[in-house]
Each structure stands twice: as C-alpha cells, then as structure tokens.
GROMACS .gro file of C-alpha atoms in nm:
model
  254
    1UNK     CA    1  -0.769  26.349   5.899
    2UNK     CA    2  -0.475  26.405   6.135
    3UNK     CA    3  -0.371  26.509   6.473
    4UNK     CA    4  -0.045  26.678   6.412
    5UNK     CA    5   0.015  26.996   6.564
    6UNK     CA    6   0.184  27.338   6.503
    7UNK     CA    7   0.454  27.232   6.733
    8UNK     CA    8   0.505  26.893   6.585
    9UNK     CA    9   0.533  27.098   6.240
   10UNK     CA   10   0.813  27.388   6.389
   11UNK     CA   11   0.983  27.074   6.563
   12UNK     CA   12   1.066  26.999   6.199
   13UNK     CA   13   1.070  27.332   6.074
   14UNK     CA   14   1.413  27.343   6.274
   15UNK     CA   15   1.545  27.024   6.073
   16UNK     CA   16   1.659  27.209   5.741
   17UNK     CA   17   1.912  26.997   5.660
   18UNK     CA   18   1.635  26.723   5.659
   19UNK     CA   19   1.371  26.918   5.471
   20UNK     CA   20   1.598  27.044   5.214
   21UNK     CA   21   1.711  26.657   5.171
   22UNK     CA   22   1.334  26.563   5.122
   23UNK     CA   23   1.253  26.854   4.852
   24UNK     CA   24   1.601  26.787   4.663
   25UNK     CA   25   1.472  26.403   4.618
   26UNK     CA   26   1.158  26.524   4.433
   27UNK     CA   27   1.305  26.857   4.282
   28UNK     CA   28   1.359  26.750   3.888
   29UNK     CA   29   0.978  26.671   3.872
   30UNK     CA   30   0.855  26.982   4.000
   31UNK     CA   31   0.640  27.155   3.732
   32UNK     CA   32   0.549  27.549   3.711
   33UNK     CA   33   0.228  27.578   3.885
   34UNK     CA   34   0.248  27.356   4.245
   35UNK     CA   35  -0.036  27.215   4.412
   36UNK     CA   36   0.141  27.129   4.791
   37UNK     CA   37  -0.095  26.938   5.016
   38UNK     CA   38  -0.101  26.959   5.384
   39UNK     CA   39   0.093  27.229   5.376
   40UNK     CA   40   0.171  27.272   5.735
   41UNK     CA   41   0.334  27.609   5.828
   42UNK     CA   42   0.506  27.607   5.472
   43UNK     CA   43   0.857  27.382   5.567
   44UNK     CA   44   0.817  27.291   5.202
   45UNK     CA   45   0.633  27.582   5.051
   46UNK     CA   46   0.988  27.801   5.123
   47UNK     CA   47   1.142  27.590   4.826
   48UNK     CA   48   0.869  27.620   4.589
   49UNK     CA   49   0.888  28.058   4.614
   50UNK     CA   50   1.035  28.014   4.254
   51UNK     CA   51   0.704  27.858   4.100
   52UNK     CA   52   0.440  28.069   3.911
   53UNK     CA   53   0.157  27.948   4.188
   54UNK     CA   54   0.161  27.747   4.499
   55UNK     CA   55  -0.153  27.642   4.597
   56UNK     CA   56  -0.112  27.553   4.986
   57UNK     CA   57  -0.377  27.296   5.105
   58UNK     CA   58  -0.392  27.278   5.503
   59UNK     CA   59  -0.664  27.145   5.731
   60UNK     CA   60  -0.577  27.283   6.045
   61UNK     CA   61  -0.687  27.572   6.085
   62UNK     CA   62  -0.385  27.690   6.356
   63UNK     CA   63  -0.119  27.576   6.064
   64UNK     CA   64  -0.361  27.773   5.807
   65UNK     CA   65  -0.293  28.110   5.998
   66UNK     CA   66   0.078  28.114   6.027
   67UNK     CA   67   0.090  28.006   5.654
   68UNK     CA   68  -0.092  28.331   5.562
   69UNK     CA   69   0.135  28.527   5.771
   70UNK     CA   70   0.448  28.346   5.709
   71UNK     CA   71   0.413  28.407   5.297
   72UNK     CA   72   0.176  28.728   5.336
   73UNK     CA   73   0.390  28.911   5.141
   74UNK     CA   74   0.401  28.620   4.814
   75UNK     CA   75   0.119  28.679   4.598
   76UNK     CA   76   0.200  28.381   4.412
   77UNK     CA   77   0.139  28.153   4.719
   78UNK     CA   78  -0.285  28.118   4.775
   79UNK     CA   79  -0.356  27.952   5.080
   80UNK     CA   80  -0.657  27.737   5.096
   81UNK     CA   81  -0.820  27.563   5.464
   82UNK     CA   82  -0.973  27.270   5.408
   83UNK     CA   83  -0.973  26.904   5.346
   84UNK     CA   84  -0.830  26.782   5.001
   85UNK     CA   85  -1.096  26.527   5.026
   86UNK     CA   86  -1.392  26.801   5.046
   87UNK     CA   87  -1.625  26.895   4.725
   88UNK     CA   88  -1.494  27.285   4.828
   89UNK     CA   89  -1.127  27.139   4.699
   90UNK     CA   90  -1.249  27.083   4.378
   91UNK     CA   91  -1.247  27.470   4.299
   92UNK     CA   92  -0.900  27.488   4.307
   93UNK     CA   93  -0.914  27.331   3.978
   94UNK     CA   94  -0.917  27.677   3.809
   95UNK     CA   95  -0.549  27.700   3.923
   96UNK     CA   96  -0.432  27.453   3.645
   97UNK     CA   97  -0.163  27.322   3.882
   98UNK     CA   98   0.082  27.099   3.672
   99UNK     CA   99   0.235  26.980   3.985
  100UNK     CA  100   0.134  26.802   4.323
  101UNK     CA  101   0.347  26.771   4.604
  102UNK     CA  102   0.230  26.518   4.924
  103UNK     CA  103   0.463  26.502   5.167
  104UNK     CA  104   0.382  26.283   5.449
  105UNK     CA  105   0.003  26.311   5.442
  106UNK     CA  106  -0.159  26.068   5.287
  107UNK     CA  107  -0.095  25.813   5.573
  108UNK     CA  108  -0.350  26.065   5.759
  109UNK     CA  109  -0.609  26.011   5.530
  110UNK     CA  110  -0.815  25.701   5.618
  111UNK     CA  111  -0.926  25.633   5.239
  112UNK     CA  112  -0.638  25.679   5.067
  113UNK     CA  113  -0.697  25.578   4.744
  114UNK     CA  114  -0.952  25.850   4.717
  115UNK     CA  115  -0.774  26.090   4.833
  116UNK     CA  116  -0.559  26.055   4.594
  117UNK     CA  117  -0.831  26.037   4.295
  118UNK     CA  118  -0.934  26.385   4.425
  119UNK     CA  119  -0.583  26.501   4.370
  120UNK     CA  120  -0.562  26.413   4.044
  121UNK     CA  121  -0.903  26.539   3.983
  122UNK     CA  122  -0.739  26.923   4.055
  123UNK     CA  123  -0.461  26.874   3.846
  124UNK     CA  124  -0.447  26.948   3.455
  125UNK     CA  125  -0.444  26.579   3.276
  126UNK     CA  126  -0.078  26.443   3.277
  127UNK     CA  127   0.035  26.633   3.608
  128UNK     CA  128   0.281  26.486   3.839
  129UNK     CA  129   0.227  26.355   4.204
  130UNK     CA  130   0.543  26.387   4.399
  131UNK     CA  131   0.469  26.199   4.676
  132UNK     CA  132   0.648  26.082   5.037
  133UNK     CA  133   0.555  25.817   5.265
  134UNK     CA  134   0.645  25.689   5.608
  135UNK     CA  135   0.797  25.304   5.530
  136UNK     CA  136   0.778  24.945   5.669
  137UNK     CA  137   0.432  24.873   5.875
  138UNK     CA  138   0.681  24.670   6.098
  139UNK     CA  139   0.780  24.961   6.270
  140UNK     CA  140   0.479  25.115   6.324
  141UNK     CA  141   0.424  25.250   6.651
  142UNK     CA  142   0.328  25.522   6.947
  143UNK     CA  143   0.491  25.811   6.791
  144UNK     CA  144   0.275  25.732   6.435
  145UNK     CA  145  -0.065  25.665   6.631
  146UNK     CA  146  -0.002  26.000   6.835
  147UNK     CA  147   0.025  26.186   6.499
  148UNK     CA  148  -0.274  26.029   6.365
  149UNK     CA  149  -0.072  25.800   6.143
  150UNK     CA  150  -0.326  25.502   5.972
  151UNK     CA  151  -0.075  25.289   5.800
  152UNK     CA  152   0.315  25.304   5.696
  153UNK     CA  153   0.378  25.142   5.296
  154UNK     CA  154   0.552  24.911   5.168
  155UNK     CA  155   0.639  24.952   4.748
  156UNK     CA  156   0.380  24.694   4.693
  157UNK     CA  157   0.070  24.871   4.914
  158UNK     CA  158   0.183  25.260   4.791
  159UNK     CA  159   0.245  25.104   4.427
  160UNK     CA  160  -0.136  24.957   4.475
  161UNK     CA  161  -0.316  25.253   4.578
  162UNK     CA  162  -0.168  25.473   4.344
  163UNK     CA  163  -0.263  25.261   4.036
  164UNK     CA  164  -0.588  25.187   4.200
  165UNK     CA  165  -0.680  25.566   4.185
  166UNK     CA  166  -0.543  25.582   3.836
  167UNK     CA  167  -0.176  25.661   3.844
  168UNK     CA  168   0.107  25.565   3.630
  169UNK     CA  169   0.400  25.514   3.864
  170UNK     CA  170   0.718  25.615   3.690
  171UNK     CA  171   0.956  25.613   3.969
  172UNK     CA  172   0.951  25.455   4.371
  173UNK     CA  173   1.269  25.425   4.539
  174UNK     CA  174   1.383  25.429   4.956
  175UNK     CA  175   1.515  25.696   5.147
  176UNK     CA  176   1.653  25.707   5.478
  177UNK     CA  177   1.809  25.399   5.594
  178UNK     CA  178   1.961  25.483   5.890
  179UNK     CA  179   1.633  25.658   6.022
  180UNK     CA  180   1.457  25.308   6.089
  181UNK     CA  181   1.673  25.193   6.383
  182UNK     CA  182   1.586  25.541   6.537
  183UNK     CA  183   1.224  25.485   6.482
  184UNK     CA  184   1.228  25.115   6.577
  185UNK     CA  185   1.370  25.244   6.915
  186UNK     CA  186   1.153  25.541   7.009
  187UNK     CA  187   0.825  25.348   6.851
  188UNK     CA  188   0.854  24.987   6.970
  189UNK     CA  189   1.081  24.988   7.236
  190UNK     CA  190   1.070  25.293   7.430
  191UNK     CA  191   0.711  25.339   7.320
  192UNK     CA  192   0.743  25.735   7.296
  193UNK     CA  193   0.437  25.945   7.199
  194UNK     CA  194   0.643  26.248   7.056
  195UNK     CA  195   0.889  26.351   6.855
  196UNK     CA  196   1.219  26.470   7.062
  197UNK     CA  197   1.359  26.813   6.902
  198UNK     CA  198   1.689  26.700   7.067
  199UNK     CA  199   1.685  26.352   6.853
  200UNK     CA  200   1.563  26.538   6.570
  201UNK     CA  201   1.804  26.864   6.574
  202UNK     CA  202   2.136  26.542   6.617
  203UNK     CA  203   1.996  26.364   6.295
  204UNK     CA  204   1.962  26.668   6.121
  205UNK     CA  205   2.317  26.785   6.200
  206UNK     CA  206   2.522  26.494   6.224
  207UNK     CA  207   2.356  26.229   6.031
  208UNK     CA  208   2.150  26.411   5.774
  209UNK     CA  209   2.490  26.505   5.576
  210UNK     CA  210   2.636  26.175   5.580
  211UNK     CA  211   2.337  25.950   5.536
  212UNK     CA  212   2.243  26.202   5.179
  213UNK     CA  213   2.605  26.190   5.035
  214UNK     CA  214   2.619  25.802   5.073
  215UNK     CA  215   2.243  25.780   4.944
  216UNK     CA  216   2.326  25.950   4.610
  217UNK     CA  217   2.602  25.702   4.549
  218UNK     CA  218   2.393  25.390   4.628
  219UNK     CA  219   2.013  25.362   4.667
  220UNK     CA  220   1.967  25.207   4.962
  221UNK     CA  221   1.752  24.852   4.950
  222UNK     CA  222   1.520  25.006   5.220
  223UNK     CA  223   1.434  25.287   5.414
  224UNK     CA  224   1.247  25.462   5.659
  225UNK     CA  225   1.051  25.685   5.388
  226UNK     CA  226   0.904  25.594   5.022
  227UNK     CA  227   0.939  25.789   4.730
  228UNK     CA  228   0.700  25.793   4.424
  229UNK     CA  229   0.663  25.981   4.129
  230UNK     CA  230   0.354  25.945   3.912
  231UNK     CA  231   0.195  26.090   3.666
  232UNK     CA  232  -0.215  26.144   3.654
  233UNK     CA  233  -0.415  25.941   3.397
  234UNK     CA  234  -0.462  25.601   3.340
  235UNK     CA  235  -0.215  25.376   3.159
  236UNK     CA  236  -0.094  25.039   3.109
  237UNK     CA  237   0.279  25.125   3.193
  238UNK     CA  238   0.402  25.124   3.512
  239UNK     CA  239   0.760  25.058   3.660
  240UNK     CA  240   0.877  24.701   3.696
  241UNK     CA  241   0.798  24.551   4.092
  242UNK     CA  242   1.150  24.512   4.140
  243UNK     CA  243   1.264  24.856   4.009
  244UNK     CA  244   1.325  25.066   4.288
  245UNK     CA  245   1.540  25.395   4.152
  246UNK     CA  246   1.585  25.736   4.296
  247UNK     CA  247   1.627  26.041   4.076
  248UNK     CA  248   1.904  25.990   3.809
  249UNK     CA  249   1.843  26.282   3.561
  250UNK     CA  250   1.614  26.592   3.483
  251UNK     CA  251   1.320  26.516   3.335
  252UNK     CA  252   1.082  26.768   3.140
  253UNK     CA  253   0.798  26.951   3.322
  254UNK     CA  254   0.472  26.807   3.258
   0.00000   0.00000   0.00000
C-alpha cells in the first residue's frame, strides 16, 4: 500500500508545529473512542492520549514496533499491524470506535473507495471520518511517487469517493497555501525524490506560525492539503460543491 519509511515518518515527527496545525484542524470532531489509520510511529496518536481507546492501524511492520514501544506504557492505545483493507481489520470492530482519523493515507491505497467502505465498516453507524489529503494532481511529482503516492484530490475527486463508499460529507475546506510553491519546486522542477529535514524543520519554524494565524482569519481558496469531515452512513445531504469551510465551531461527538 505504501513505501514510506520510518525515517520519512521521524523527518516529520520533528515538524510539531506542523503536526499540531494538522490535528487542531480536525480536533472539534474527534469523538471518545479513535480509530487512527496508518498510524506511523504515533506523530498523531500523541494528541489523541486523552481518548478512552486509540486503535492504531499500521502496515509496516518497522513503524508497528516503535509504536508499541513509544506508547508501551498507555493501555488505552492497542496497536494493530496490518492492512485496513484486510478481512483481519474487520475484528477491530469490537472496539466500537466513534471516531476515524486518516491522515495522509488514503492516497497509498490503490482502491480508495474501498478502503474507505472498510473504514466505515469498523466504525459504530454515524461515526466520523476525519480525513487529510495531499491536493492538486497538477503538482504531482517525484517526491509523491517515491512515497508511494497514487493520486493527489481535488474537492470534486475526494468529494466523489467519499460519497461513492457511502459518506455524507459535512465539511471540505483547503489548508496550506503557501506549501504548494514549495512542492511545485522540489516535485516538478528540481525533481527531488525525498523530503529535505532542512526544508521541512524552516517551514515548520518560520512559516508554519504565520501561514496558521492568517488561515484562521481567511480560508484560503486552495491549498496544498484537503480537509474532509464525514460522517458514516448513507444520506441524501451532502455539502454544497462550492462550499468549501474550515472548522468554525464545536460540534457534538458522534
């Protein structure tokens, strides 16, 4: 499903500026009981500590290891190796997770759409999918085919797949506008096949800040990264194709 490595995954671990930006975008819809998929080495998991379960999904089996002995002393964090798209996934079911977080995975799954039915087919009826997406198949490049990267989205392709699996999309907005330029440069023009910590440690410190304050004030109209909220379930409402908002209040747990 996906090449990324342990040392892609701590490249980012270092960006906590960046990571707390990401969970703080999807933090109002996170429920009691978590489901987190690709789980890495747990950049993510550390904000979810406060949860009654995390269920950690992870594939690689490297990433799988340090998980268990980065939270070995959490008993509310269960670690399980695998594929979410495996009939073994299906018993963590009996975990009645409320709550599915996807950050930057499901562009490594070559079906997509049923990868996310099988998510939703682990979570209680009604759960929230907080899900994060690389953006804009324009700049897609060396640096995504290196990390086993099948597509980037656009609102209309993630809005597609989600509904085709049996969504209801409730929110989708863009996040990360100045990140595209860096992309466009390292992807298409200098044609790198890694991430650079040094690039990635400078965004974190300098732009990060700057880029989130200006973000909450005005959505921007595009963006290196989508963000979705839906709930499980079919249903004939879903958000308008030209409403793209970010988080503007609280809402209830599922």
């Amino acid at each position: 499903m996906s090449e990324i490595t342990v040392s892609d995954l701590q490249i980012m671990q270092q960006a906590g500026r960046y990571r707390r930006w990401c969970f703080d975008q999807v933090s109002p819809w996170v429920g009691r009981r978590v489901l987190e998929i690709g789980a890495g080495i747990g950049n993510q998991t550390e904000f979810l500590l406060g949860s009654e379960v995390v269920v950690c999904v992870e594939l690689c089996r490297e990433a799988a290891a340090v998980l268990r002995g980065r939270y070995a002393g959490q008993p509310r964090v269960v670690v399980f190796e695998g594929d979410i798209c495996s009939e073994s996934a299906r018993s963590l079911a009996e975990h009645a997770c409320d709550t599915a977080i996807c950050f930057n995975v499901l562009e490594h799954i070559e079906d997509d759409v049923e990868g996310l039915r099988n998510i939703a087919r682990i979570l209680v009826p009604g759960a929230r999918l907080l899900l994060m997406v690389p953006a804009l198949p324009a700049i897609f490049g060396t640096v995504d085919r290196s990390l086993g990267h099948w597509r980037r989205y656009l609102p209309s392709t993630l809005r597609a797949a989600l509904e085709k699996a049996g969504y209801r999309l409730e929110r989708l907005w863009w996040m990360n506008l100045p990140g595209i330029l860096g992309w466009f440069v390292n992807n298409r023009i200098l044609r790198r096949k890694e991430e650079s910590m040094g690039q990635i440690l400078l965004f974190d410190r300098l732009l990060v800040p700057v880029t989130r304050f200006f973000e909450s004030l005005v959505h921007p109209p595009v963006g290196l990264s989508l963000i979705a909220i839906a709930q499980s379930g079919r249903s004939d409402e879903v958000c308008s194709t030209d409403s793209l908002a970010g988080p503007t209040r609280s809402p209830a747990a599922p």
